[in-house]
Amino acid sequence: MGVSPTPRERDMKIAVFVDGANFFYMQKDRLHWWIDPKRLLDWVRSLGELVDAFYYVAIDDPIEPQQENFLRALTYMGFSVVTKPLRLINGDNGNDRKKANLDVEIVLDMMTNVDHYDAAVLVSGDADFERPLQTLRARGRKYLVMSTQGFVAREIRQMAGMHFVDFQDIRDHVEKR
């Protein structure tokens, strides 16, 4: 599945899986511009029939009003929002940090729903997704990895090959206005 679908590919059923933390920090630290999640879904619809869209994000307790409003807006855009509470991780040097890894949830949803889509769009550059993408390919599913240079793991970029879309290349279609 390349960036310009063939007529046959336009009939494909597509599911989108957004790694929220990776998506946020890619925009903040690398792109330095913001992607509109609704415009992202509209761009994916140009490739085929969008049958599912999942957005995975860690939340703090209590949740901040701004984040709560964003998550609510995502549901109206068409995303199923999957949350997990942030946990306090004690660092070796006394530096505590909050973390919630949702990679397992993303992979479980990719594999559980595999019979409902022909192609998966993964919005993440995390190397942890190399094996799940290999598994999708082995099961006859197409995939597209969306990230940006300098924020995508070498393993994922090498594996994706022509099935990689750099957000810089589609900025005009997805940038928040």
One Martini backbone bead per residue (centre of mass of N, CA, C, O) as a GRO file, in nm:
protein
  177
    1MET     BB    1   0.086   0.043   0.030
    2GLY     BB    2   0.081   0.337  -0.090
    3VAL     BB    3   0.010   0.671  -0.130
    4SER     BB    4  -0.102   0.574  -0.417
    5PRO     BB    5  -0.378   0.429  -0.493
    6THR     BB    6  -0.533   0.195  -0.635
    7PRO     BB    7  -0.840   0.109  -0.724
    8ARG     BB    8  -0.835  -0.151  -0.550
    9GLU     BB    9  -0.732  -0.016  -0.282
   10ARG     BB   10  -0.988   0.169  -0.236
   11ASP     BB   11  -1.149  -0.101  -0.126
   12MET     BB   12  -1.015  -0.095   0.129
   13LYS     BB   13  -0.986  -0.181   0.460
   14ILE     BB   14  -0.924   0.054   0.730
   15ALA     BB   15  -0.699   0.078   1.010
   16VAL     BB   16  -0.630   0.289   1.294
   17PHE     BB   17  -0.316   0.344   1.488
   18VAL     BB   18  -0.256   0.559   1.770
   19ASP     BB   19   0.029   0.674   1.927
   20GLY     BB   20  -0.007   0.929   2.131
   21ALA     BB   21   0.277   0.990   2.244
   22ASN     BB   22   0.431   0.977   1.976
   23PHE     BB   23   0.258   1.189   1.831
   24PHE     BB   24   0.311   1.429   2.019
   25TYR     BB   25   0.632   1.431   2.021
   26MET     BB   26   0.669   1.459   1.718
   27GLN     BB   27   0.540   1.739   1.697
   28LYS     BB   28   0.696   1.893   1.925
   29ASP     BB   29   1.014   1.785   1.864
   30ARG     BB   30   1.014   1.768   1.527
   31LEU     BB   31   0.802   1.929   1.354
   32HIS     BB   32   0.666   2.201   1.480
   33TRP     BB   33   0.372   2.090   1.425
   34TRP     BB   34   0.019   2.032   1.379
   35ILE     BB   35  -0.209   1.771   1.383
   36ASP     BB   36  -0.516   1.686   1.250
   37PRO     BB   37  -0.703   1.417   1.320
   38LYS     BB   38  -0.927   1.460   1.109
   39ARG     BB   39  -0.740   1.500   0.862
   40LEU     BB   40  -0.609   1.228   0.886
   41LEU     BB   41  -0.864   1.061   0.831
   42ASP     BB   42  -0.921   1.188   0.555
   43TRP     BB   43  -0.660   1.087   0.425
   44VAL     BB   44  -0.716   0.786   0.466
   45ARG     BB   45  -0.983   0.784   0.297
   46SER     BB   46  -0.820   0.818   0.022
   47LEU     BB   47  -0.727   0.496   0.039
   48GLY     BB   48  -1.010   0.410   0.178
   49GLU     BB   49  -1.197   0.231   0.402
   50LEU     BB   50  -1.291   0.342   0.709
   51VAL     BB   51  -1.342   0.117   0.999
   52ASP     BB   52  -1.106   0.222   1.201
   53ALA     BB   53  -1.017   0.417   1.509
   54PHE     BB   54  -0.732   0.451   1.720
   55TYR     BB   55  -0.656   0.600   2.048
   56TYR     BB   56  -0.361   0.611   2.251
   57VAL     BB   57  -0.366   0.701   2.611
   58ALA     BB   58  -0.243   0.865   2.877
   59ILE     BB   59  -0.360   0.923   3.216
   60ASP     BB   60  -0.432   1.132   3.466
   61ASP     BB   61  -0.483   1.162   3.828
   62PRO     BB   62  -0.634   1.386   3.740
   63ILE     BB   63  -0.774   1.501   3.469
   64GLU     BB   64  -0.724   1.731   3.246
   65PRO     BB   65  -0.933   1.938   3.083
   66GLN     BB   66  -0.780   1.952   2.811
   67GLN     BB   67  -0.759   1.645   2.770
   68GLU     BB   68  -1.057   1.577   2.794
   69ASN     BB   69  -1.144   1.747   2.548
   70PHE     BB   70  -0.970   1.602   2.340
   71LEU     BB   71  -1.087   1.315   2.379
   72ARG     BB   72  -1.375   1.391   2.310
   73ALA     BB   73  -1.315   1.495   2.023
   74LEU     BB   74  -1.211   1.229   1.905
   75THR     BB   75  -1.486   1.082   1.910
   76TYR     BB   76  -1.620   1.286   1.701
   77MET     BB   77  -1.406   1.206   1.471
   78GLY     BB   78  -1.389   0.856   1.520
   79PHE     BB   79  -1.252   0.767   1.772
   80SER     BB   80  -1.119   0.524   1.971
   81VAL     BB   81  -1.053   0.551   2.312
   82VAL     BB   82  -0.749   0.450   2.476
   83THR     BB   83  -0.682   0.405   2.819
   84LYS     BB   84  -0.419   0.479   3.069
   85PRO     BB   85  -0.273   0.499   3.355
   86LEU     BB   86  -0.049   0.661   3.518
   87ARG     BB   87   0.270   0.574   3.648
   88LEU     BB   88   0.491   0.549   3.907
   89ILE     BB   89   0.843   0.569   3.856
   90ASN     BB   90   1.131   0.454   4.005
   91GLY     BB   91   1.431   0.580   4.009
   92ASP     BB   92   1.762   0.522   4.073
   93ASN     BB   93   1.818   0.855   4.136
   94GLY     BB   94   1.520   0.962   4.243
   95ASN     BB   95   1.373   0.985   3.965
   96ASP     BB   96   1.059   1.041   3.907
   97ARG     BB   97   0.809   0.892   3.681
   98LYS     BB   98   0.574   0.893   3.429
   99LYS     BB   99   0.396   0.591   3.304
  100ALA     BB  100   0.242   0.447   2.992
  101ASN     BB  101   0.213   0.153   2.820
  102LEU     BB  102   0.033   0.082   2.493
  103ASP     BB  103   0.147  -0.143   2.303
  104VAL     BB  104  -0.026  -0.390   2.376
  105GLU     BB  105  -0.300  -0.269   2.298
  106ILE     BB  106  -0.236  -0.221   2.005
  107VAL     BB  107  -0.166  -0.513   1.925
  108LEU     BB  108  -0.428  -0.645   2.015
  109ASP     BB  109  -0.611  -0.480   1.822
  110MET     BB  110  -0.476  -0.561   1.560
  111MET     BB  111  -0.529  -0.875   1.599
  112THR     BB  112  -0.834  -0.886   1.676
  113ASN     BB  113  -0.916  -0.704   1.397
  114VAL     BB  114  -0.793  -0.841   1.131
  115ASP     BB  115  -1.080  -0.937   0.996
  116HIS     BB  116  -1.177  -0.611   0.942
  117TYR     BB  117  -0.907  -0.570   0.767
  118ASP     BB  118  -0.655  -0.497   0.507
  119ALA     BB  119  -0.537  -0.231   0.654
  120ALA     BB  120  -0.277  -0.076   0.840
  121VAL     BB  121  -0.242   0.223   1.040
  122LEU     BB  122   0.060   0.342   1.180
  123VAL     BB  123   0.110   0.587   1.442
  124SER     BB  124   0.451   0.532   1.452
  125GLY     BB  125   0.819   0.483   1.550
  126ASP     BB  126   0.824   0.226   1.713
  127ALA     BB  127   1.014  -0.065   1.741
  128ASP     BB  128   0.793  -0.255   1.880
  129PHE     BB  129   0.634  -0.290   1.580
  130GLU     BB  130   0.784  -0.491   1.402
  131ARG     BB  131   0.655  -0.770   1.463
  132PRO     BB  132   0.355  -0.702   1.412
  133LEU     BB  133   0.401  -0.626   1.111
  134GLN     BB  134   0.504  -0.903   1.026
  135THR     BB  135   0.242  -1.049   1.102
  136LEU     BB  136   0.055  -0.904   0.912
  137ARG     BB  137   0.199  -0.985   0.653
  138ALA     BB  138   0.166  -1.297   0.703
  139ARG     BB  139  -0.166  -1.244   0.700
  140GLY     BB  140  -0.213  -1.042   0.438
  141ARG     BB  141  -0.149  -0.756   0.534
  142LYS     BB  142  -0.147  -0.432   0.514
  143TYR     BB  143   0.074  -0.138   0.556
  144LEU     BB  144   0.117   0.180   0.738
  145VAL     BB  145   0.366   0.413   0.819
  146MET     BB  146   0.351   0.698   1.048
  147SER     BB  147   0.589   0.971   1.039
  148THR     BB  148   0.931   1.086   1.094
  149GLN     BB  149   1.219   1.189   1.046
  150GLY     BB  150   1.393   1.122   1.350
  151PHE     BB  151   1.118   0.938   1.477
  152VAL     BB  152   1.209   0.669   1.346
  153ALA     BB  153   1.290   0.364   1.356
  154ARG     BB  154   1.503   0.186   1.174
  155GLU     BB  155   1.342  -0.083   1.165
  156ILE     BB  156   1.078   0.040   1.060
  157ARG     BB  157   1.184   0.186   0.810
  158GLN     BB  158   1.303  -0.065   0.669
  159MET     BB  159   1.043  -0.235   0.662
  160ALA     BB  160   0.844  -0.035   0.518
  161GLY     BB  161   0.948   0.141   0.302
  162MET     BB  162   0.687   0.210   0.086
  163HIS     BB  163   0.515   0.196   0.381
  164PHE     BB  164   0.590   0.512   0.414
  165VAL     BB  165   0.491   0.815   0.592
  166ASP     BB  166   0.572   1.145   0.585
  167PHE     BB  167   0.439   1.421   0.725
  168GLN     BB  168   0.591   1.628   0.552
  169ASP     BB  169   0.456   1.522   0.273
  170ILE     BB  170   0.139   1.591   0.410
  171ARG     BB  171   0.093   1.869   0.544
  172ASP     BB  172  -0.137   2.001   0.367
  173HIS     BB  173  -0.350   1.766   0.471
  174VAL     BB  174  -0.291   1.769   0.821
  175GLU     BB  175  -0.272   2.042   0.918
  176LYS     BB  176  -0.341   2.261   1.146
  177ARG     BB  177  -0.557   2.562   1.118
   0.00000   0.00000   0.00000
